[in-house]
Amino acid sequence: MSVPLFTHPDMIAHRPGVGHPERPERLAAVLDALADAGLDRDTRAATEASVADLERLHPADYVARLIEASPAMGLAQLDADTLLSPGSIRAARLSAGAIIDAVRAIARGETDRAFAAVRPPGHHAEPDRAMGFCLFSNVAVAARVAQSEGMARVAVIDFDVHHGNGTQAAFENDDSLFLGSIHQMPLYPGTGAASETGVGNIVNVPVEPHAAREGWRASFSGGLMPALDAFRPDLILISAGFDAHRRDPLAHQSLEAEDFAWATRAVIEVARDRCGGKVAASLEGGYDLEGLGRSAQAHVQALGED
């Protein structure tokens, strides 16, 4: 199966400063790795998320404030590690727009799978707060768009090494949405305890620093997949962060590229049973360029398997 790749070169223009981990080279590393494996044959230019789509999740005043905060030059700082450059808001709207475009392509029956190669990431952005390198909550916004397209029950599986507090904040009171997250704990942002269950629609599976790969896989398959299956989703979205790779400088996990492929296949197995194999993934973290590229390549290859 050829997996459509939604991306845009203008996402490179988000430049949060020299030495910042969420640097433009991340996207280039992903795109180069996909091209090397011939996984970029169906590349589609992402469109900017409309204000109306962003407001499906984010309050209108938050969207307006963030757009107005865009600097004409230099940097504007939103928190200790979330900054805006002149190209950041367009990049963020393209980032959200890429996974929205993927969802709408699935809704139209053009494909069953898609990958959004994007930056900045989104899963730390809460409905009314930018944080953790994230401006808009890309995947959570796309879940709301999917519901508007007739997919009533939408699940997110998040295997980024950091907990997706923004997705949780967006979903935790709505039982038509599901979040299953596996993440290192303790680690930024400090949320994601197993006791945080929303209205029964949130499943958090924390793993310890330096967890063995085999243990991580057991936690993923035993802790997340039964709950995902029981939710009976109409669509599954993946917050595909690759910072649990053993090379990543911002965490302490032991995964290799093939572990992300394995996890992707596990999600697809549930998707085949519950929603006709419909899965769209969006890039989140991953800060070692070599580990990021290899992992994204393995993930997209697995997405394309029949």
mmCIF file of C-alpha atoms in Angstrom:
data_model
loop_
_atom_site.group_PDB
_atom_site.id
_atom_site.type_symbol
_atom_site.label_atom_id
_atom_site.label_comp_id
_atom_site.label_asym_id
_atom_site.label_seq_id
_atom_site.Cartn_x
_atom_site.Cartn_y
_atom_site.Cartn_z
ATOM 1 C CA MET A 1 0.000 0.000 0.000
ATOM 2 C CA SER A 2 1.298 3.450 -0.908
ATOM 3 C CA VAL A 3 0.886 5.723 2.096
ATOM 4 C CA PRO A 4 0.123 9.370 1.254
ATOM 5 C CA LEU A 5 2.625 11.721 2.856
ATOM 6 C CA PHE A 6 1.284 15.137 3.842
ATOM 7 C CA THR A 7 3.921 17.787 4.455
ATOM 8 C CA HIS A 8 5.100 21.240 3.336
ATOM 9 C CA PRO A 9 8.531 22.882 3.043
ATOM 10 C CA ASP A 10 7.314 26.042 4.795
ATOM 11 C CA MET A 11 7.299 24.136 8.085
ATOM 12 C CA ILE A 12 11.078 24.592 7.969
ATOM 13 C CA ALA A 13 10.508 28.319 8.569
ATOM 14 C CA HIS A 14 9.606 27.691 12.209
ATOM 15 C CA ARG A 15 12.959 28.590 13.766
ATOM 16 C CA PRO A 16 12.818 28.703 17.574
ATOM 17 C CA GLY A 17 16.483 29.587 17.973
ATOM 18 C CA VAL A 18 20.002 28.206 17.840
ATOM 19 C CA GLY A 19 20.382 25.180 20.073
ATOM 20 C CA HIS A 20 16.648 24.533 20.390
ATOM 21 C CA PRO A 21 15.880 20.781 20.171
ATOM 22 C CA GLU A 22 12.878 21.305 17.874
ATOM 23 C CA ARG A 23 15.060 22.451 15.005
ATOM 24 C CA PRO A 24 14.298 22.575 11.278
ATOM 25 C CA GLU A 25 16.720 19.720 10.580
ATOM 26 C CA ARG A 26 14.266 17.321 12.222
ATOM 27 C CA LEU A 27 11.812 17.529 9.355
ATOM 28 C CA ALA A 28 14.591 17.253 6.787
ATOM 29 C CA ALA A 29 15.858 14.086 8.505
ATOM 30 C CA VAL A 30 12.406 12.493 8.291
ATOM 31 C CA LEU A 31 11.816 13.461 4.673
ATOM 32 C CA ASP A 32 15.292 12.315 3.612
ATOM 33 C CA ALA A 33 14.831 8.943 5.300
ATOM 34 C CA LEU A 34 11.438 8.440 3.645
ATOM 35 C CA ALA A 35 12.877 9.410 0.258
ATOM 36 C CA ASP A 36 15.806 7.004 0.689
ATOM 37 C CA ALA A 37 13.314 4.165 1.186
ATOM 38 C CA GLY A 38 11.053 5.225 -1.692
ATOM 39 C CA LEU A 39 8.265 6.090 0.727
ATOM 40 C CA ASP A 40 7.678 9.582 -0.637
ATOM 41 C CA ARG A 41 6.090 8.684 -3.977
ATOM 42 C CA ASP A 42 2.681 10.027 -2.956
ATOM 43 C CA THR A 43 3.730 13.318 -1.357
ATOM 44 C CA ARG A 44 0.960 15.890 -1.033
ATOM 45 C CA ALA A 45 1.307 19.552 -0.110
ATOM 46 C CA ALA A 46 -0.420 20.229 3.186
ATOM 47 C CA THR A 47 -2.811 23.152 3.429
ATOM 48 C CA GLU A 48 -3.039 25.540 6.372
ATOM 49 C CA ALA A 49 -5.598 24.600 8.997
ATOM 50 C CA SER A 50 -8.464 27.048 8.792
ATOM 51 C CA VAL A 51 -9.375 29.137 11.806
ATOM 52 C CA ALA A 52 -12.753 27.368 11.816
ATOM 53 C CA ASP A 53 -11.080 23.967 12.081
ATOM 54 C CA LEU A 54 -8.699 25.118 14.808
ATOM 55 C CA GLU A 55 -11.693 26.472 16.726
ATOM 56 C CA ARG A 56 -13.267 23.006 16.764
ATOM 57 C CA LEU A 57 -10.892 22.437 19.678
ATOM 58 C CA HIS A 58 -9.180 25.681 20.676
ATOM 59 C CA PRO A 59 -11.189 28.658 21.991
ATOM 60 C CA ALA A 60 -11.503 31.449 19.438
ATOM 61 C CA ASP A 61 -9.647 33.924 21.650
ATOM 62 C CA TYR A 62 -6.706 31.535 21.991
ATOM 63 C CA VAL A 63 -6.437 31.070 18.226
ATOM 64 C CA ALA A 64 -6.620 34.836 17.691
ATOM 65 C CA ARG A 65 -4.050 35.571 20.415
ATOM 66 C CA LEU A 66 -1.591 33.039 19.019
ATOM 67 C CA ILE A 67 -1.906 34.336 15.468
ATOM 68 C CA GLU A 68 -1.471 37.929 16.693
ATOM 69 C CA ALA A 69 1.614 36.928 18.702
ATOM 70 C CA SER A 70 3.540 36.156 15.511
ATOM 71 C CA PRO A 71 6.611 38.427 15.483
ATOM 72 C CA ALA A 72 7.596 40.455 12.435
ATOM 73 C CA MET A 73 11.225 39.728 13.291
ATOM 74 C CA GLY A 74 13.194 38.007 16.016
ATOM 75 C CA LEU A 75 11.565 35.668 18.507
ATOM 76 C CA ALA A 76 8.495 35.858 20.725
ATOM 77 C CA GLN A 77 8.625 33.618 23.798
ATOM 78 C CA LEU A 78 5.424 31.895 24.959
ATOM 79 C CA ASP A 79 6.983 29.848 27.735
ATOM 80 C CA ALA A 80 10.435 28.598 28.741
ATOM 81 C CA ASP A 81 10.830 26.387 25.670
ATOM 82 C CA THR A 82 8.068 27.453 23.250
ATOM 83 C CA LEU A 83 9.010 30.290 20.937
ATOM 84 C CA LEU A 84 7.681 31.931 17.790
ATOM 85 C CA SER A 85 9.732 33.126 14.837
ATOM 86 C CA PRO A 86 8.212 35.016 11.885
ATOM 87 C CA GLY A 87 7.450 31.722 10.091
ATOM 88 C CA SER A 88 6.109 29.821 13.083
ATOM 89 C CA ILE A 89 2.377 30.459 12.830
ATOM 90 C CA ARG A 90 2.220 29.444 9.175
ATOM 91 C CA ALA A 91 4.266 26.359 10.033
ATOM 92 C CA ALA A 92 1.928 25.517 12.919
ATOM 93 C CA ARG A 93 -1.164 25.931 10.756
ATOM 94 C CA LEU A 94 0.427 23.736 8.095
ATOM 95 C CA SER A 95 1.323 21.191 10.766
ATOM 96 C CA ALA A 96 -2.267 20.964 11.965
ATOM 97 C CA GLY A 97 -3.473 21.183 8.379
ATOM 98 C CA ALA A 98 -1.403 18.191 7.292
ATOM 99 C CA ILE A 99 -3.114 15.746 9.642
ATOM 100 C CA ILE A 100 -6.485 17.382 8.932
ATOM 101 C CA ASP A 101 -5.851 16.846 5.201
ATOM 102 C CA ALA A 102 -4.953 13.221 5.939
ATOM 103 C CA VAL A 103 -8.180 12.689 7.872
ATOM 104 C CA ARG A 104 -10.274 14.232 5.126
ATOM 105 C CA ALA A 105 -8.550 12.066 2.504
ATOM 106 C CA ILE A 106 -9.524 9.011 4.546
ATOM 107 C CA ALA A 107 -13.074 10.323 4.954
ATOM 108 C CA ARG A 108 -13.348 10.717 1.167
ATOM 109 C CA GLY A 109 -12.232 7.130 0.647
ATOM 110 C CA GLU A 110 -8.998 8.102 -1.122
ATOM 111 C CA THR A 111 -6.843 6.049 1.261
ATOM 112 C CA ASP A 112 -7.039 4.050 4.472
ATOM 113 C CA ARG A 113 -3.658 5.194 5.831
ATOM 114 C CA ALA A 114 -1.675 8.416 5.847
ATOM 115 C CA PHE A 115 1.320 10.042 7.494
ATOM 116 C CA ALA A 116 1.787 13.725 8.273
ATOM 117 C CA ALA A 117 5.469 14.724 8.404
ATOM 118 C CA VAL A 118 5.213 17.947 10.369
ATOM 119 C CA ARG A 119 6.697 20.430 12.757
ATOM 120 C CA PRO A 120 6.048 21.973 15.187
ATOM 121 C CA PRO A 121 4.556 19.031 17.070
ATOM 122 C CA GLY A 122 1.226 19.343 18.855
ATOM 123 C CA HIS A 123 0.422 16.947 21.670
ATOM 124 C CA HIS A 124 1.492 19.243 24.531
ATOM 125 C CA ALA A 125 -0.674 22.161 23.374
ATOM 126 C CA GLU A 126 -3.747 22.339 25.589
ATOM 127 C CA PRO A 127 -6.970 23.914 24.321
ATOM 128 C CA ASP A 128 -6.007 27.328 25.739
ATOM 129 C CA ARG A 129 -2.238 27.025 26.226
ATOM 130 C CA ALA A 130 0.845 26.586 24.050
ATOM 131 C CA MET A 131 3.631 24.620 25.715
ATOM 132 C CA GLY A 132 6.348 22.021 25.208
ATOM 133 C CA PHE A 133 7.338 23.185 21.685
ATOM 134 C CA CYS A 134 3.637 22.878 20.636
ATOM 135 C CA LEU A 135 1.321 25.626 19.380
ATOM 136 C CA PHE A 136 -1.841 23.898 18.139
ATOM 137 C CA SER A 137 -2.972 20.458 19.276
ATOM 138 C CA ASN A 138 -2.636 18.946 15.804
ATOM 139 C CA VAL A 139 -3.964 15.441 16.374
ATOM 140 C CA ALA A 140 -6.722 16.497 18.763
ATOM 141 C CA VAL A 141 -7.931 19.085 16.241
ATOM 142 C CA ALA A 142 -7.878 16.405 13.538
ATOM 143 C CA ALA A 143 -9.973 14.131 15.771
ATOM 144 C CA ARG A 144 -12.660 16.815 15.912
ATOM 145 C CA VAL A 145 -12.476 17.234 12.140
ATOM 146 C CA ALA A 146 -12.879 13.466 11.732
ATOM 147 C CA GLN A 147 -16.033 13.612 13.823
ATOM 148 C CA SER A 148 -17.369 16.385 11.601
ATOM 149 C CA GLU A 149 -16.728 14.061 8.645
ATOM 150 C CA GLY A 150 -18.892 11.307 10.112
ATOM 151 C CA MET A 151 -16.351 9.249 12.081
ATOM 152 C CA ALA A 152 -18.077 9.511 15.430
ATOM 153 C CA ARG A 153 -15.636 7.609 17.627
ATOM 154 C CA VAL A 154 -12.003 8.615 17.256
ATOM 155 C CA ALA A 155 -9.070 7.111 19.137
ATOM 156 C CA VAL A 156 -5.533 8.431 19.543
ATOM 157 C CA ILE A 157 -2.570 6.231 20.384
ATOM 158 C CA ASP A 158 0.417 8.280 21.525
ATOM 159 C CA PHE A 159 3.814 6.568 21.762
ATOM 160 C CA ASP A 160 5.883 9.732 22.111
ATOM 161 C CA VAL A 161 8.168 9.394 25.136
ATOM 162 C CA HIS A 162 6.489 12.440 26.726
ATOM 163 C CA HIS A 163 2.879 12.318 27.875
ATOM 164 C CA GLY A 164 0.412 14.067 25.557
ATOM 165 C CA ASN A 165 -1.102 16.331 28.189
ATOM 166 C CA GLY A 166 -2.712 18.531 25.545
ATOM 167 C CA THR A 167 -4.578 15.651 23.929
ATOM 168 C CA GLN A 168 -5.649 14.428 27.357
ATOM 169 C CA ALA A 169 -6.935 17.876 28.327
ATOM 170 C CA ALA A 170 -8.928 18.041 25.093
ATOM 171 C CA PHE A 171 -10.425 14.548 25.429
ATOM 172 C CA GLU A 172 -10.839 13.803 29.124
ATOM 173 C CA ASN A 173 -14.496 14.851 29.410
ATOM 174 C CA ASP A 174 -15.743 13.419 26.103
ATOM 175 C CA ASP A 175 -16.423 9.692 25.899
ATOM 176 C CA SER A 176 -16.643 9.793 22.097
ATOM 177 C CA LEU A 177 -12.848 10.278 22.069
ATOM 178 C CA PHE A 178 -10.136 7.957 23.393
ATOM 179 C CA LEU A 179 -6.494 8.488 24.290
ATOM 180 C CA GLY A 180 -4.068 5.672 24.962
ATOM 181 C CA SER A 181 -0.593 6.896 25.864
ATOM 182 C CA ILE A 182 2.634 5.114 26.713
ATOM 183 C CA HIS A 183 5.355 7.423 28.010
ATOM 184 C CA GLN A 184 8.310 7.657 30.341
ATOM 185 C CA MET A 185 7.531 8.725 33.882
ATOM 186 C CA PRO A 186 8.925 10.713 35.617
ATOM 187 C CA LEU A 187 9.513 13.096 32.730
ATOM 188 C CA TYR A 188 8.170 16.351 31.295
ATOM 189 C CA PRO A 189 5.359 17.473 31.514
ATOM 190 C CA GLY A 190 4.687 15.563 34.737
ATOM 191 C CA THR A 191 1.205 14.330 33.790
ATOM 192 C CA GLY A 192 0.081 10.906 32.619
ATOM 193 C CA ALA A 193 -0.265 8.834 35.769
ATOM 194 C CA ALA A 194 -2.251 5.628 35.392
ATOM 195 C CA SER A 195 -4.844 7.127 37.756
ATOM 196 C CA GLU A 196 -5.709 9.825 35.179
ATOM 197 C CA THR A 197 -8.605 8.166 33.367
ATOM 198 C CA GLY A 198 -10.913 10.994 32.248
ATOM 199 C CA VAL A 199 -14.461 9.659 31.929
ATOM 200 C CA GLY A 200 -13.085 6.172 31.393
ATOM 201 C CA ASN A 201 -11.714 7.173 27.979
ATOM 202 C CA ILE A 202 -8.077 7.843 28.955
ATOM 203 C CA VAL A 203 -5.559 5.022 29.412
ATOM 204 C CA ASN A 204 -2.101 6.055 30.550
ATOM 205 C CA VAL A 205 0.685 3.485 30.684
ATOM 206 C CA PRO A 206 3.782 5.035 32.284
ATOM 207 C CA VAL A 207 7.095 3.217 31.917
ATOM 208 C CA GLU A 208 10.217 3.742 33.984
ATOM 209 C CA PRO A 209 13.428 5.316 32.668
ATOM 210 C CA HIS A 210 15.670 2.798 30.945
ATOM 211 C CA ALA A 211 12.836 0.295 30.571
ATOM 212 C CA ALA A 212 13.824 -2.741 28.539
ATOM 213 C CA ARG A 213 12.453 -2.943 25.023
ATOM 214 C CA GLU A 214 10.654 -6.170 25.874
ATOM 215 C CA GLY A 215 8.987 -4.534 28.848
ATOM 216 C CA TRP A 216 7.927 -1.543 26.764
ATOM 217 C CA ARG A 217 6.349 -3.861 24.199
ATOM 218 C CA ALA A 218 4.511 -5.793 26.899
ATOM 219 C CA SER A 219 3.149 -2.548 28.368
ATOM 220 C CA PHE A 220 2.057 -1.355 24.939
ATOM 221 C CA SER A 221 0.319 -4.558 23.890
ATOM 222 C CA GLY A 222 -1.174 -5.427 27.269
ATOM 223 C CA GLY A 223 -1.921 -1.947 28.548
ATOM 224 C CA LEU A 224 -3.148 -0.104 25.466
ATOM 225 C CA MET A 225 -4.363 -2.465 22.758
ATOM 226 C CA PRO A 226 -7.214 -4.164 24.663
ATOM 227 C CA ALA A 227 -8.604 -0.755 25.663
ATOM 228 C CA LEU A 228 -8.287 0.530 22.097
ATOM 229 C CA ASP A 229 -10.125 -2.514 20.795
ATOM 230 C CA ALA A 230 -12.870 -2.161 23.422
ATOM 231 C CA PHE A 231 -13.425 1.483 22.421
ATOM 232 C CA ARG A 232 -14.484 0.337 18.916
ATOM 233 C CA PRO A 233 -13.109 3.377 17.040
ATOM 234 C CA ASP A 234 -14.208 4.566 13.614
ATOM 235 C CA LEU A 235 -10.712 5.980 13.059
ATOM 236 C CA ILE A 236 -7.376 5.667 14.835
ATOM 237 C CA LEU A 237 -4.876 8.513 14.910
ATOM 238 C CA ILE A 238 -1.283 8.021 16.050
ATOM 239 C CA SER A 239 0.780 10.687 17.762
ATOM 240 C CA ALA A 240 4.019 9.315 16.358
ATOM 241 C CA GLY A 241 6.846 10.610 18.491
ATOM 242 C CA PHE A 242 10.152 8.787 18.139
ATOM 243 C CA ASP A 243 11.940 10.156 21.195
ATOM 244 C CA ALA A 244 11.737 6.829 23.037
ATOM 245 C CA HIS A 245 14.567 5.758 20.702
ATOM 246 C CA ARG A 246 17.700 4.804 22.613
ATOM 247 C CA ARG A 247 19.709 7.620 20.949
ATOM 248 C CA ASP A 248 17.332 10.425 21.923
ATOM 249 C CA PRO A 249 18.879 13.123 24.141
ATOM 250 C CA LEU A 250 15.672 14.224 25.908
ATOM 251 C CA ALA A 251 14.645 10.928 27.529
ATOM 252 C CA HIS A 252 15.946 7.597 28.759
ATOM 253 C CA GLN A 253 14.359 4.731 26.839
ATOM 254 C CA SER A 254 15.793 1.794 24.918
ATOM 255 C CA LEU A 255 13.735 1.464 21.755
ATOM 256 C CA GLU A 256 15.058 0.820 18.265
ATOM 257 C CA ALA A 257 13.390 1.708 14.968
ATOM 258 C CA GLU A 258 11.847 -1.753 14.656
ATOM 259 C CA ASP A 259 9.993 -1.292 17.954
ATOM 260 C CA PHE A 260 8.034 1.591 16.440
ATOM 261 C CA ALA A 261 7.224 -0.566 13.415
ATOM 262 C CA TRP A 262 6.033 -3.303 15.762
ATOM 263 C CA ALA A 263 3.793 -0.861 17.652
ATOM 264 C CA THR A 264 2.401 0.471 14.376
ATOM 265 C CA ARG A 265 1.472 -3.057 13.265
ATOM 266 C CA ALA A 266 -0.281 -3.648 16.588
ATOM 267 C CA VAL A 267 -2.425 -0.549 16.042
ATOM 268 C CA ILE A 268 -3.190 -1.570 12.467
ATOM 269 C CA GLU A 269 -4.318 -5.005 13.644
ATOM 270 C CA VAL A 270 -6.960 -3.366 15.846
ATOM 271 C CA ALA A 271 -7.865 -0.956 13.053
ATOM 272 C CA ARG A 272 -8.490 -3.811 10.633
ATOM 273 C CA ASP A 273 -10.958 -5.363 13.072
ATOM 274 C CA ARG A 274 -12.704 -2.174 14.129
ATOM 275 C CA CYS A 275 -12.564 0.495 11.424
ATOM 276 C CA GLY A 276 -11.574 -0.976 8.092
ATOM 277 C CA GLY A 277 -7.874 -0.368 8.712
ATOM 278 C CA LYS A 278 -8.223 3.419 8.867
ATOM 279 C CA VAL A 279 -5.144 4.924 10.527
ATOM 280 C CA ALA A 280 -3.533 8.358 10.162
ATOM 281 C CA ALA A 281 -0.316 9.282 11.964
ATOM 282 C CA SER A 282 1.305 12.620 12.691
ATOM 283 C CA LEU A 283 4.890 13.290 13.707
ATOM 284 C CA GLU A 284 5.446 14.476 17.263
ATOM 285 C CA GLY A 285 8.875 14.340 18.974
ATOM 286 C CA GLY A 286 12.232 12.779 18.200
ATOM 287 C CA TYR A 287 15.398 14.820 18.655
ATOM 288 C CA ASP A 288 18.295 12.643 17.534
ATOM 289 C CA LEU A 289 18.330 13.024 13.763
ATOM 290 C CA GLU A 290 19.596 9.538 12.965
ATOM 291 C CA GLY A 291 17.210 7.800 15.351
ATOM 292 C CA LEU A 292 14.344 10.001 14.179
ATOM 293 C CA GLY A 293 14.897 9.278 10.498
ATOM 294 C CA ARG A 294 15.270 5.532 10.945
ATOM 295 C CA SER A 295 12.225 5.324 13.198
ATOM 296 C CA ALA A 296 9.974 7.386 10.934
ATOM 297 C CA GLN A 297 11.018 5.235 7.996
ATOM 298 C CA ALA A 298 10.186 2.027 9.879
ATOM 299 C CA HIS A 299 6.851 3.474 11.011
ATOM 300 C CA VAL A 300 5.726 4.543 7.539
ATOM 301 C CA GLN A 301 6.817 1.217 6.048
ATOM 302 C CA ALA A 302 4.645 -0.547 8.626
ATOM 303 C CA LEU A 303 1.739 1.794 7.883
ATOM 304 C CA GLY A 304 1.888 0.677 4.261
ATOM 305 C CA GLU A 305 1.768 -3.053 4.939
ATOM 306 C CA ASP A 306 -1.414 -4.820 3.855
#
